[in-house]
Short mmCIF file of C-alpha atoms in Angstrom, two decimals:
data_model
loop_
_atom_site.label_atom_id
_atom_site.label_comp_id
_atom_site.label_asym_id
_atom_site.label_seq_id
_atom_site.Cartn_x
_atom_site.Cartn_y
_atom_site.Cartn_z
CA UNK L 171 47.30 27.20 -13.34
CA UNK L 172 47.31 25.15 -10.20
CA UNK L 173 44.36 24.61 -7.92
CA UNK L 174 45.38 27.18 -5.30
CA UNK L 175 45.73 29.98 -7.84
CA UNK L 176 42.44 28.98 -9.47
CA UNK L 177 40.78 29.08 -6.07
CA UNK L 178 42.11 32.59 -5.42
CA UNK L 179 41.03 33.79 -8.86
CA UNK L 180 37.54 32.35 -8.36
CA UNK L 181 37.24 34.06 -4.97
CA UNK L 182 38.33 37.34 -6.56
CA UNK L 183 35.86 37.02 -9.43
CA UNK L 184 32.96 36.44 -7.06
CA UNK L 185 33.95 39.37 -4.87
CA UNK L 186 34.01 41.61 -7.96
CA UNK L 187 30.58 40.36 -9.03
CA UNK L 188 29.17 40.99 -5.55
CA UNK L 189 30.72 44.46 -5.61
CA UNK L 190 29.13 45.26 -9.00
CA UNK L 191 25.71 44.13 -7.82
CA UNK L 192 25.88 46.12 -4.61
CA UNK L 193 27.12 49.28 -6.32
CA UNK L 194 24.43 49.10 -9.02
CA UNK L 195 21.84 48.75 -6.28
CA UNK L 196 23.23 51.59 -4.19
CA UNK L 197 23.70 53.80 -7.26
CA UNK L 198 20.14 53.24 -8.43
CA UNK L 199 18.64 53.77 -5.02
CA UNK L 200 20.55 56.91 -4.23
CA UNK L 201 19.88 58.38 -7.70
CA UNK L 202 16.14 57.83 -7.43
CA UNK L 203 15.90 58.90 -3.81
CA UNK L 204 18.12 61.96 -4.31
CA UNK L 205 16.09 63.24 -7.25
CA UNK L 206 12.80 62.14 -5.81
CA UNK L 207 13.03 63.43 -2.26
CA UNK L 208 13.38 67.04 -3.36
CA UNK L 209 9.73 66.85 -4.37
CA UNK L 210 8.30 64.59 -1.71
CA UNK L 211 6.40 66.37 1.02
CA UNK L 212 3.33 65.75 3.07
CA UNK L 213 1.44 67.95 0.62
CA UNK L 214 2.69 65.85 -2.32
CA UNK L 215 1.39 62.71 -0.64
CA UNK L 216 -1.99 64.15 0.33
CA UNK L 217 -3.14 66.18 -2.68
CA UNK L 218 -4.89 64.63 -5.65
CA UNK L 219 -3.07 64.73 -8.96
CA UNK L 220 -3.69 67.49 -11.42
CA UNK L 221 -4.16 67.14 -15.15
CA UNK L 222 -3.09 70.59 -16.29
CA UNK L 223 -1.53 72.75 -13.62
CA UNK L 224 1.63 72.32 -11.56
CA UNK L 225 1.61 71.30 -7.90
CA UNK L 226 -0.44 68.10 -8.15
CA UNK L 227 0.17 65.25 -5.72
CA UNK L 228 -0.20 61.49 -5.79
CA UNK L 229 -2.69 60.85 -3.00
CA UNK L 230 -5.10 58.71 -5.01
CA UNK L 231 -2.39 56.90 -6.95
CA UNK L 232 -0.63 55.87 -3.77
CA UNK L 233 -3.85 54.63 -2.23
CA UNK L 234 -4.79 52.82 -5.45
CA UNK L 235 -1.43 51.03 -5.56
CA UNK L 236 -1.92 49.61 -2.09
CA UNK L 237 -5.57 48.84 -2.67
CA UNK L 238 -4.95 47.01 -5.95
CA UNK L 239 -2.15 45.12 -4.21
CA UNK L 240 -4.49 44.17 -1.37
CA UNK L 241 -7.29 42.97 -3.67
CA UNK L 242 -4.82 41.05 -5.84
CA UNK L 243 -3.27 39.27 -2.89
CA UNK L 244 -6.72 38.54 -1.52
CA UNK L 245 -7.40 36.54 -4.69
CA UNK L 246 -3.89 35.25 -5.40
CA UNK L 247 -2.82 33.92 -2.01
CA UNK L 248 -5.68 31.48 -1.31
CA UNK L 249 -5.77 30.24 -4.90
CA UNK L 250 -1.98 30.04 -5.20
CA UNK L 251 -1.42 28.30 -1.88
CA UNK L 252 -4.31 25.94 -2.58
CA UNK L 253 -2.91 25.12 -6.01
CA UNK L 254 0.56 24.57 -4.55
CA UNK L 255 -0.81 22.22 -1.88
CA UNK L 256 -2.63 20.30 -4.59
CA UNK L 257 0.48 20.02 -6.74
CA UNK L 258 2.68 18.96 -3.83
CA UNK L 259 0.37 16.67 -1.90
CA UNK L 260 -2.51 15.45 -4.03
CA UNK L 261 -1.49 15.40 -7.70
CA UNK L 262 -0.19 11.96 -8.66
CA UNK L 263 3.27 12.19 -10.19
CA UNK L 264 2.98 11.46 -13.88
CA UNK L 265 2.41 12.96 -17.29
CA UNK L 266 -0.67 15.01 -16.50
CA UNK L 267 0.95 16.60 -13.47
CA UNK L 268 4.01 17.43 -15.54
CA UNK L 269 1.84 19.03 -18.23
CA UNK L 270 0.07 21.11 -15.58
CA UNK L 271 3.45 22.16 -14.21
CA UNK L 272 4.72 23.22 -17.66
CA UNK L 273 1.54 25.21 -18.26
CA UNK L 274 2.05 27.01 -14.95
CA UNK L 275 5.61 27.88 -15.94
CA UNK L 276 4.54 29.21 -19.35
CA UNK L 277 1.86 31.29 -17.67
CA UNK L 278 4.46 32.73 -15.31
CA UNK L 279 6.64 33.87 -18.17
CA UNK L 280 3.94 35.57 -20.27
CA UNK L 281 4.79 39.22 -21.06
CA UNK L 282 2.68 41.46 -18.87
CA UNK L 283 1.46 43.56 -21.79
CA UNK L 284 -0.07 40.38 -23.26
CA UNK L 285 -1.79 39.73 -19.97
CA UNK L 286 -3.00 43.32 -20.04
CA UNK L 287 -4.59 42.75 -23.45
CA UNK L 288 -6.08 39.47 -22.27
CA UNK L 289 -7.45 41.33 -19.24
CA UNK L 290 -8.95 43.96 -21.53
CA UNK L 291 -10.85 41.29 -23.44
CA UNK L 292 -11.86 39.22 -20.43
CA UNK L 293 -12.36 41.52 -17.48
CA UNK L 294 -13.16 44.81 -19.19
CA UNK L 295 -15.07 44.05 -22.39
CA UNK L 296 -16.55 40.59 -21.90
CA UNK L 297 -17.79 41.27 -18.38
CA UNK L 298 -18.89 44.78 -19.30
CA UNK L 299 -17.34 46.21 -16.12
CA UNK L 300 -15.19 48.76 -17.91
CA UNK L 301 -11.92 49.76 -16.27
CA UNK L 302 -12.09 48.55 -12.68
CA UNK L 303 -9.87 47.74 -9.74
CA UNK L 304 -11.27 44.22 -9.75
CA UNK L 305 -10.37 43.79 -13.44
CA UNK L 306 -6.85 44.99 -12.73
CA UNK L 307 -6.52 42.71 -9.74
CA UNK L 308 -7.72 39.72 -11.76
CA UNK L 309 -5.24 40.47 -14.57
CA UNK L 310 -2.44 40.69 -12.01
CA UNK L 311 -3.65 37.44 -10.48
CA UNK L 312 -3.18 35.75 -13.86
CA UNK L 313 0.52 36.34 -13.77
CA UNK L 314 1.06 36.08 -10.04
CA UNK L 315 -0.86 32.87 -9.51
CA UNK L 316 1.75 30.65 -11.21
CA UNK L 317 4.51 32.12 -9.06
CA UNK L 318 2.49 31.52 -5.91
CA UNK L 319 1.63 27.94 -6.92
CA UNK L 320 5.23 27.12 -7.73
CA UNK L 321 6.64 28.68 -4.59
CA UNK L 322 4.11 26.88 -2.38
CA UNK L 323 4.76 23.55 -4.08
CA UNK L 324 8.52 23.89 -3.63
CA UNK L 325 8.13 25.07 -0.05
CA UNK L 326 6.01 22.05 0.87
CA UNK L 327 8.40 19.69 -0.90
CA UNK L 328 11.27 21.08 1.14
CA UNK L 329 9.63 20.26 4.50
CA UNK L 330 11.53 17.22 5.82
CA UNK L 331 9.67 14.03 5.03
CA UNK L 332 10.12 12.72 8.60
CA UNK L 333 7.82 15.43 9.91
CA UNK L 334 5.03 14.32 7.63
CA UNK L 335 5.66 10.66 8.49
CA UNK L 336 5.71 11.43 12.21
CA UNK L 337 2.36 13.15 11.97
CA UNK L 338 0.71 10.45 9.85
CA UNK L 339 2.09 7.78 12.19
CA UNK L 340 0.24 9.44 15.08
CA UNK L 341 -3.00 8.75 13.26
CA UNK L 342 -3.38 12.31 12.04
CA UNK L 343 -5.24 12.62 8.75
CA UNK L 344 -3.59 13.89 5.60
CA UNK L 345 -5.47 17.20 5.72
CA UNK L 346 -4.64 17.86 9.37
CA UNK L 347 -1.00 17.04 8.66
CA UNK L 348 -0.99 19.58 5.84
CA UNK L 349 -2.71 22.18 8.00
CA UNK L 350 -0.77 21.75 11.22
CA UNK L 351 2.67 20.54 10.09
CA UNK L 352 3.39 21.13 6.42
CA UNK L 353 1.98 24.63 5.93
CA UNK L 354 3.45 26.09 9.15
CA UNK L 355 6.88 24.64 8.30
CA UNK L 356 6.65 25.93 4.75
CA UNK L 357 5.34 29.33 5.86
CA UNK L 358 8.60 31.36 5.70
CA UNK L 359 9.27 30.27 2.11
CA UNK L 360 5.67 30.86 1.06
CA UNK L 361 5.84 34.31 2.64
CA UNK L 362 8.98 35.16 0.66
CA UNK L 363 7.17 34.08 -2.51
CA UNK L 364 4.20 36.22 -1.53
CA UNK L 365 6.43 39.24 -0.99
CA UNK L 366 8.10 38.77 -4.38
CA UNK L 367 4.68 38.50 -6.00
CA UNK L 368 3.52 41.60 -4.16
CA UNK L 369 6.57 43.53 -5.34
CA UNK L 370 5.70 42.66 -8.91
CA UNK L 371 2.14 43.85 -8.43
CA UNK L 372 3.31 47.11 -6.96
CA UNK L 373 5.61 47.90 -9.85
CA UNK L 374 3.37 46.62 -12.62
CA UNK L 375 2.13 49.11 -15.20
CA UNK L 376 1.61 47.28 -18.49
CA UNK L 377 -1.00 44.81 -17.25
CA UNK L 378 -2.95 47.58 -15.52
CA UNK L 379 -3.06 50.09 -18.41
CA UNK L 380 -5.92 48.27 -20.08
CA UNK L 381 -7.62 46.85 -17.04
CA UNK L 382 -7.61 49.30 -14.14
CA UNK L 383 -7.33 52.30 -16.43
CA UNK L 384 -5.51 55.62 -16.49
CA UNK L 385 -7.85 57.69 -14.40
CA UNK L 386 -9.29 57.87 -10.95
CA UNK L 387 -12.70 59.34 -10.18
CA UNK L 388 -12.95 62.10 -7.59
CA UNK L 389 -12.73 60.22 -4.30
CA UNK L 390 -14.14 61.02 -0.92
CA UNK L 391 -11.99 59.34 1.75
CA UNK L 392 -14.69 59.71 4.36
CA UNK L 393 -17.05 57.52 2.36
CA UNK L 394 -16.40 53.95 3.46
CA UNK L 395 -19.35 52.38 1.70
CA UNK L 396 -17.70 50.05 -0.84
CA UNK L 397 -20.71 50.35 -3.17
CA UNK L 398 -20.61 54.11 -3.41
CA UNK L 399 -19.17 55.56 -6.65
CA UNK L 400 -16.94 58.04 -4.84
CA UNK L 401 -15.74 55.64 -2.14
CA UNK L 402 -12.06 54.70 -2.43
CA UNK L 403 -13.04 51.18 -1.37
CA UNK L 404 -15.29 50.61 -4.39
CA UNK L 405 -13.70 47.83 -6.44
CA UNK L 406 -15.79 48.65 -9.52
CA UNK L 407 -14.14 52.02 -10.16
CA UNK L 408 -11.18 52.81 -12.40
CA UNK L 409 -7.91 53.30 -10.57
CA UNK L 410 -4.60 54.62 -11.77
CA UNK L 411 -1.76 53.17 -9.71
CA UNK L 412 1.52 54.87 -8.95
CA UNK L 413 3.50 52.87 -11.54
CA UNK L 414 0.89 53.62 -14.21
CA UNK L 415 0.89 57.28 -13.16
CA UNK L 416 4.65 57.55 -13.71
CA UNK L 417 4.25 56.02 -17.16
CA UNK L 418 1.29 58.17 -18.15
CA UNK L 419 2.61 61.59 -17.11
CA UNK L 420 5.87 60.83 -18.87
CA UNK L 421 4.22 59.82 -22.11
CA UNK L 422 1.15 62.00 -22.28
CA UNK L 423 1.36 64.41 -19.36
CA UNK L 424 0.29 68.02 -19.87
CA UNK L 425 1.45 69.28 -16.48
CA UNK L 426 4.49 71.57 -16.45
CA UNK L 427 6.18 69.79 -13.54
CA UNK L 428 6.32 66.32 -15.08
CA UNK L 429 9.89 65.69 -13.93
CA UNK L 430 9.24 66.69 -10.37
CA UNK L 431 6.09 64.60 -10.07
CA UNK L 432 7.56 61.51 -11.71
CA UNK L 433 10.80 61.68 -9.72
CA UNK L 434 8.84 62.09 -6.52
CA UNK L 435 6.50 59.24 -7.45
CA UNK L 436 9.44 56.97 -8.25
CA UNK L 437 10.98 57.63 -4.84
CA UNK L 438 7.68 56.99 -3.07
CA UNK L 439 7.16 53.81 -5.09
CA UNK L 440 10.58 52.43 -4.17
CA UNK L 441 10.17 53.33 -0.52
CA UNK L 442 6.71 51.77 -0.40
CA UNK L 443 8.01 48.50 -1.81
CA UNK L 444 10.84 48.58 0.71
CA UNK L 445 8.54 49.32 3.64
CA UNK L 446 6.05 46.70 2.53
CA UNK L 447 8.87 44.14 2.32
CA UNK L 448 10.21 44.90 5.78
CA UNK L 449 6.76 44.96 7.32
CA UNK L 450 5.75 41.65 5.73
CA UNK L 451 8.97 39.99 6.86
CA UNK L 452 8.62 41.32 10.37
CA UNK L 453 5.03 40.12 10.71
CA UNK L 454 6.04 36.83 9.11
CA UNK L 455 8.81 36.23 11.58
CA UNK L 456 6.49 37.06 14.47
CA UNK L 457 4.01 34.45 13.24
CA UNK L 458 6.78 31.92 12.62
CA UNK L 459 8.22 32.44 16.10
CA UNK L 460 4.84 32.00 17.68
CA UNK L 461 4.24 28.74 15.81
CA UNK L 462 7.69 27.24 16.33
CA UNK L 463 8.06 28.49 19.90
CA UNK L 464 11.47 30.01 19.17
CA UNK L 465 12.24 33.32 20.82
CA UNK Q 180 9.25 -23.35 13.67
CA UNK Q 181 5.55 -22.95 14.29
CA UNK Q 182 4.81 -20.97 17.41
CA UNK Q 183 1.32 -20.73 18.76
CA UNK Q 184 0.27 -18.39 21.50
CA UNK Q 185 -3.01 -17.31 22.94
CA UNK Q 186 -2.12 -13.74 23.85
CA UNK Q 187 -1.13 -12.43 20.46
CA UNK Q 188 -1.76 -8.80 19.65
CA UNK Q 189 -0.61 -9.20 16.06
CA UNK Q 190 -1.00 -12.37 14.09
CA UNK Q 191 0.54 -12.19 10.65
CA UNK Q 192 -0.26 -14.89 8.14
CA UNK Q 193 1.34 -15.44 4.75
CA UNK Q 194 2.22 -11.77 4.31
CA UNK Q 195 3.72 -10.95 0.93
CA UNK Q 196 4.79 -7.51 -0.20
CA UNK Q 197 6.03 -6.21 -3.52
CA UNK Q 198 7.65 -2.90 -4.42
CA UNK Q 199 6.58 -2.84 -8.09
CA UNK Q 200 8.25 -6.12 -9.24
CA UNK Q 201 10.55 -6.58 -6.28
CA UNK Q 202 9.28 -9.24 -3.88
CA UNK Q 203 10.35 -7.65 -0.60
CA UNK Q 204 8.52 -9.80 1.95
CA UNK Q 205 7.95 -13.48 1.25
CA UNK Q 206 5.18 -15.36 2.97
CA UNK Q 207 5.80 -14.09 6.49
CA UNK Q 208 4.13 -15.81 9.45
CA UNK Q 209 4.73 -13.81 12.58
CA UNK Q 210 2.89 -13.74 15.91
CA UNK Q 211 3.58 -10.78 18.20
CA UNK Q 212 2.87 -11.30 21.86
CA UNK Q 213 1.26 -8.72 24.13
CA UNK Q 214 3.57 -6.82 26.49
CA UNK Q 215 6.72 -8.34 25.12
CA UNK Q 216 9.61 -6.78 23.28
CA UNK Q 217 10.13 -8.34 19.87
CA UNK Q 218 13.40 -7.46 18.17
CA UNK Q 219 13.90 -7.79 14.43
CA UNK Q 220 17.43 -8.22 13.17
CA UNK Q 221 18.97 -8.89 9.79
CA UNK Q 222 21.34 -7.37 7.26
CA UNK Q 223 20.48 -4.19 5.32
CA UNK Q 224 17.82 -4.75 2.68
CA UNK Q 225 16.45 -7.89 4.36
CA UNK Q 226 12.98 -6.39 4.71
CA UNK Q 227 12.98 -5.67 8.45
CA UNK Q 228 12.09 -1.98 8.08
CA UNK Q 229 9.53 -2.84 5.42
CA UNK Q 230 7.99 -5.37 7.77
CA UNK Q 231 7.66 -3.02 10.75
CA UNK Q 232 6.06 -0.38 8.51
CA UNK Q 233 3.35 -2.81 7.49
CA UNK Q 234 2.17 -3.05 11.10
CA UNK Q 235 0.80 0.52 11.09
CA UNK Q 236 0.45 0.58 7.30
CA UNK Q 237 2.94 3.46 6.98
CA UNK Q 238 4.16 1.38 4.06
CA UNK Q 239 1.16 2.70 2.14
CA UNK Q 240 3.00 6.01 1.75
CA UNK Q 241 5.37 4.32 -0.68
CA UNK Q 242 3.98 4.35 -4.22
CA UNK Q 243 3.50 1.03 -6.07
CA UNK Q 244 3.33 -1.20 -3.02
CA UNK Q 245 1.23 -4.36 -3.24
CA UNK Q 246 0.44 -6.66 -0.33
CA UNK Q 247 -1.29 -9.99 0.13
CA UNK Q 248 -1.99 -12.18 3.13
CA UNK Q 249 -3.30 -11.19 6.55
CA UNK Q 250 -2.12 -8.89 9.31
CA UNK Q 251 -4.51 -9.49 12.16
CA UNK Q 252 -4.40 -6.85 14.85
CA UNK Q 253 -6.53 -7.85 17.84
CA UNK Q 254 -8.28 -10.26 15.51
CA UNK Q 255 -9.03 -7.73 12.78
CA UNK Q 256 -7.25 -7.94 9.44
CA UNK Q 257 -5.80 -4.47 8.84
CA UNK Q 258 -5.16 -5.22 5.17
CA UNK Q 259 -8.92 -5.14 4.73
CA UNK Q 260 -9.64 -1.99 2.73
CA UNK Q 261 -12.21 -0.83 5.28
CA UNK Q 262 -9.51 -0.45 7.94
CA UNK Q 263 -9.55 2.96 9.58
CA UNK Q 264 -5.93 4.19 9.37
CA UNK Q 265 -6.51 6.90 11.97
CA UNK Q 266 -7.77 4.40 14.52
CA UNK Q 267 -4.99 1.92 13.73
CA UNK Q 268 -2.18 4.46 14.04
CA UNK Q 269 -3.59 5.85 17.27
CA UNK Q 270 -3.23 2.37 18.72
CA UNK Q 271 0.00 1.39 16.99
CA UNK Q 272 2.47 4.21 17.56
CA UNK Q 273 5.79 4.56 15.81
CA UNK Q 274 9.22 5.94 16.64
CA UNK Q 275 11.62 6.62 13.81
CA UNK Q 276 15.36 6.33 13.24
CA UNK Q 277 16.10 9.96 13.89
CA UNK Q 278 14.24 11.93 16.48
CA UNK Q 279 11.84 14.02 14.43
CA UNK Q 280 10.10 16.45 16.75
CA UNK Q 281 7.88 19.04 15.10
CA UNK Q 282 9.24 22.59 15.01
CA UNK Q 283 6.99 23.54 17.92
CA UNK Q 284 7.31 23.76 21.67
CA UNK Q 285 7.98 20.69 23.79
CA UNK Q 286 4.45 20.83 25.17
CA UNK Q 287 2.84 21.19 21.76
CA UNK Q 288 4.81 18.24 20.41
CA UNK Q 289 3.43 15.86 23.00
CA UNK Q 290 -0.02 17.45 22.98
CA UNK Q 291 -0.19 17.33 19.18
CA UNK Q 292 -1.78 13.89 18.80
CA UNK Q 293 -4.36 14.11 21.60
CA UNK Q 294 -5.26 17.68 20.61
CA UNK Q 295 -6.10 16.74 17.03
CA UNK Q 296 -7.85 13.60 18.21
CA UNK Q 297 -10.28 15.86 20.00
CA UNK Q 298 -9.00 16.67 23.49
CA UNK Q 299 -9.36 20.41 23.94
CA UNK Q 300 -9.39 21.03 27.69
CA UNK Q 301 -6.04 22.51 28.72
CA UNK Q 302 -6.16 20.70 32.04
CA UNK Q 303 -6.70 17.32 30.45
CA UNK Q 304 -3.96 17.95 27.86
CA UNK Q 305 -1.55 18.93 30.62
CA UNK Q 306 -2.21 15.67 32.45
CA UNK Q 307 -1.53 13.67 29.30
CA UNK Q 308 1.65 15.58 28.51
CA UNK Q 309 3.03 15.29 32.04
CA UNK Q 310 2.29 11.59 32.19
CA UNK Q 311 3.86 10.91 28.79
CA UNK Q 312 6.98 12.91 29.66
CA UNK Q 313 7.26 11.08 32.99
CA UNK Q 314 6.90 7.73 31.24
CA UNK Q 315 9.91 8.50 29.08
CA UNK Q 316 11.91 9.92 32.02
CA UNK Q 317 12.11 13.33 30.39
CA UNK Q 318 9.89 15.25 32.79
CA UNK Q 319 12.62 16.29 35.21
CA UNK Q 320 14.78 17.56 32.38
CA UNK Q 321 12.14 19.68 30.65
CA UNK Q 322 9.53 20.58 33.27
CA UNK Q 323 10.84 24.14 33.51
CA UNK Q 324 10.83 24.78 29.79
CA UNK Q 325 7.75 23.15 28.32
CA UNK Q 326 7.27 26.16 26.07
CA UNK Q 327 10.81 26.06 24.69
CA UNK Q 328 11.30 24.76 21.15
CA UNK Q 329 11.66 21.00 20.94
CA UNK Q 330 14.48 21.34 18.43
CA UNK Q 331 16.66 22.83 21.19
CA UNK Q 332 16.81 19.46 22.97
CA UNK Q 333 19.73 17.06 22.56
CA UNK Q 334 19.46 14.12 20.15
CA UNK Q 335 18.69 11.64 22.92
CA UNK Q 336 16.13 13.94 24.50
CA UNK Q 337 14.50 14.51 21.11
CA UNK Q 338 14.15 10.77 20.63
CA UNK Q 339 12.60 10.37 24.07
CA UNK Q 340 10.27 13.27 23.29
CA UNK Q 341 9.20 11.44 20.14
CA UNK Q 342 8.46 8.35 22.21
CA UNK Q 343 6.43 10.53 24.59
CA UNK Q 344 4.58 11.98 21.62
CA UNK Q 345 3.73 8.45 20.48
CA UNK Q 346 2.62 7.49 24.02
CA UNK Q 347 0.31 10.50 24.26
CA UNK Q 348 -2.23 9.02 21.86
CA UNK Q 349 -2.51 6.03 24.26
CA UNK Q 350 -1.36 3.27 21.93
CA UNK Q 351 -0.97 -0.36 22.96
CA UNK Q 352 1.81 -1.17 20.51
CA UNK Q 353 4.94 0.90 19.87
CA UNK Q 354 6.97 0.26 16.76
CA UNK Q 355 10.59 1.40 16.86
CA UNK Q 356 12.56 1.55 13.64
CA UNK Q 357 16.24 1.60 14.67
CA UNK Q 358 15.48 4.15 17.40
CA UNK Q 359 19.08 4.50 18.60
CA UNK Q 360 21.04 4.36 15.36
CA UNK Q 361 21.64 8.12 15.42
CA UNK Q 362 22.41 8.37 19.15
CA UNK Q 363 25.54 8.28 21.29
CA UNK Q 364 26.11 5.31 23.68
CA UNK Q 365 24.76 7.09 26.78
CA UNK Q 366 21.54 8.18 25.09
CA UNK Q 367 21.26 4.69 23.62
CA UNK Q 368 21.48 3.22 27.11
CA UNK Q 369 18.76 5.59 28.33
CA UNK Q 370 16.44 4.50 25.50
CA UNK Q 371 17.16 0.82 26.18
CA UNK Q 372 16.32 1.23 29.87
CA UNK Q 373 13.17 3.01 28.81
CA UNK Q 374 12.19 0.12 26.54
CA UNK Q 375 12.50 -2.30 29.45
CA UNK Q 376 10.22 -0.10 31.55
CA UNK Q 377 7.70 0.50 28.79
CA UNK Q 378 7.14 -3.18 28.18
CA UNK Q 379 5.25 -3.37 31.48
CA UNK Q 380 2.45 -1.49 29.74
CA UNK Q 381 3.08 -1.70 26.01
CA UNK Q 382 3.88 -4.19 23.31
CA UNK Q 383 7.09 -3.16 21.59
CA UNK Q 384 8.50 -4.15 18.21
CA UNK Q 385 12.00 -2.89 17.58
CA UNK Q 386 14.10 -3.08 14.43
CA UNK Q 387 17.78 -2.88 15.22
CA UNK Q 388 21.14 -3.19 13.52
CA UNK Q 389 22.75 -3.75 16.84
CA UNK Q 390 22.64 -7.39 17.93
CA UNK Q 391 23.77 -6.65 21.47
CA UNK Q 392 20.82 -4.29 21.72
CA UNK Q 393 18.45 -7.02 20.58
CA UNK Q 394 19.97 -9.36 23.15
CA UNK Q 395 19.72 -6.74 25.93
CA UNK Q 396 16.16 -5.54 25.47
CA UNK Q 397 14.05 -8.19 23.76
CA UNK Q 398 12.08 -11.26 24.78
CA UNK Q 399 11.71 -12.59 21.25
CA UNK Q 400 14.06 -12.09 18.33
CA UNK Q 401 13.27 -12.53 14.66
CA UNK Q 402 15.92 -12.90 12.00
CA UNK Q 403 15.09 -11.70 8.48
CA UNK Q 404 17.12 -12.47 5.36
CA UNK Q 405 16.29 -11.52 1.78
CA UNK Q 406 12.63 -10.87 2.58
CA UNK Q 407 12.14 -14.12 4.46
CA UNK Q 408 11.60 -14.68 8.15
CA UNK Q 409 14.32 -17.23 8.81
CA UNK Q 410 13.85 -17.72 12.51
CA UNK Q 411 11.68 -16.36 15.33
CA UNK Q 412 12.22 -17.56 18.87
CA UNK Q 413 13.06 -16.66 22.45
CA UNK Q 414 15.94 -14.17 22.35
CA UNK Q 415 18.06 -16.32 24.64
CA UNK Q 416 17.65 -19.25 22.26
CA UNK Q 417 18.40 -17.25 19.11
CA UNK Q 418 21.64 -16.00 20.60
CA UNK Q 419 22.75 -19.27 22.18
CA UNK Q 420 21.65 -22.07 19.92
CA UNK Q 421 19.78 -20.91 16.83
CA UNK Q 422 18.19 -23.64 14.75
CA UNK Q 423 19.04 -22.24 11.35
CA UNK Q 424 22.66 -22.04 10.28
CA UNK Q 425 22.02 -18.73 8.49
CA UNK Q 426 20.91 -17.20 11.80
CA UNK Q 427 24.03 -18.54 13.42
CA UNK Q 428 26.15 -17.19 10.57
CA UNK Q 429 24.64 -13.73 11.02
CA UNK Q 430 24.83 -13.44 14.80
CA UNK Q 431 28.38 -14.76 14.88
CA UNK Q 432 29.33 -12.14 12.33
CA UNK Q 433 30.17 -14.38 9.39
CA UNK Q 434 28.07 -12.15 7.10
CA UNK Q 435 25.73 -9.20 7.22
#
C-alpha cells in the first residue's frame, strides 16, 4: 500500500469514527428528549415529588441539584485553583512533588461509590450531621478537587513563559504575576475544567446516595433563612438530587408513573447540564474578552 | 585591557556563574558606563545572554544557578542576598527577543508596571503611558486605539510596545536581549533609531547576533567567547583594530 492510498484510508477511517460519535450523541439526545418531553411541563417542574400517587413533579430535586452543585463548586474551585497554583508555581520539581501528583491522580480515579461510602463515614457518621447537603458537597469535592488541581496546573504551565518573564522583569512580585498575568491567561482552560467538574457533579448519584440522602424535607421557598429547617437554602438538610431521584424511583419507586417521571427527569437533567455549559462558557468568554481587550 | 571610568552605573568584578557543573561565565570584569550603549557580541553559547540576565537577576529563574563575585549597581552589590529584586528590576528594565506583550489592551500593557507599583490615579497613569509611547515613537500609530488588544499590533510595534512598557516603570538601565532577531529589516531599523534616541536618557545594554547592528548603535562593544570576556573597548576600535586575534577572527567572519 503506498503512502497516498494509506493517507486516503486514514482520512476515511477518521471520518467514519467522527460519524459514529456524532450519531451516537444525536441518537442518545433525541431518544431521551423525545421520551422525556412528553412528560415535561411547567407543572412537572413546579410540583414536589410524590411517594405514592401519580402526578408528582421534580421541583425540589431540580433545586437540590443546582444547590448541591453551587455548594460543591464554592468549596472545590478555590481549593482546586489554589492547589493547582501551588503545584505549578511553588512546588519544587522533585520526588515529593511527583508523589503528590500521583496521589492526586489516584484520587481522581476512585470509583464514586467508594467516595460515597467514605463520605458516609466521614461527613455523615463521624461529624454526626446525618444526611446533609454539606456532606454531599464535601463528598463530591473529594473527587472533583483532583480534577480541578490538575486542570489548573496544566493551564498555568501552558501560559507562555515569556509573559511570566516579562512581568517579573518589570519588578512585579511572583504573587502579583500569578494574579494579574498567569491566572487571567489560564482562565479559559480553568473554566473548561470547572465546567467538566460541574457536569460530573450534576450527574453524580452514587456518591450522594449515602451523603446527601434519598429524601427532601417539606420545603418552603419563601423562607430564605439558611438556618431554618424548612428553608431550601439550609445546607444541613437532606437533599435528593435529580440524578439520585431517577435512580431511586427506578429501583424502589412505588408511584405508578415511574416511567413518565424518570423519562421527564432525564430530559430535564440533560437540558440543565447543556444550559449550564452554555451559560458558563458565555459568561467565561465575556470575562475573558474584558480582560484581554478583544472584542 | 583594564578600563577605569568614573561614571559607571554597573561595575562587575570577577563574576563567575555555573549552571550546575557547567562554568558559563568565567571571571568577568565589566564596567558599564552611564548613558552609553554597550553591545555584547559573540557566537551562540558564549554566555552573552547569560551575562545580560545577571544584570537584573532574571538568571535566578533558572534552577541550579550559582554565582560568585560582585555586580555593583550604583555602588551596591546586587548579588548580596538582601537585594530587593522588585526595586532592582524597576530600575533595570528588560526587553526580550520576541515582543511579548500581555494579552491585554495597549494601554493596560504600558500601565501594568506603574499600576502594580502603586500608581492608581487614572490621570497620572495616562501621562505615564502617553510619555512612554511617545518615547518609543508608537504614540501616533496607536493613539486612536489604546483600548485595542496589544496582540493585534505588528511584530515591530509589539517590540516597541514592550520597550514602552519597560520605560513606564522609569528605569535608568534598559537591557535588550537580541531585541530585533525576530523582526523584519524595516522594524529593525526603527528599533535601532529608537536605541540611539533612548541613550540620551538611559543606559542601554544590548545583546546582538548582528555585528553590523552592534557597529551601528553602540558606543562600547564587548566580545564574549566560551564564557570569557575576551575584549571590551570602544566600538570603533573593536571593529577596526581589535587587540585580540579571536575578536578579529569573529568579526571578520572566520568563525562563529
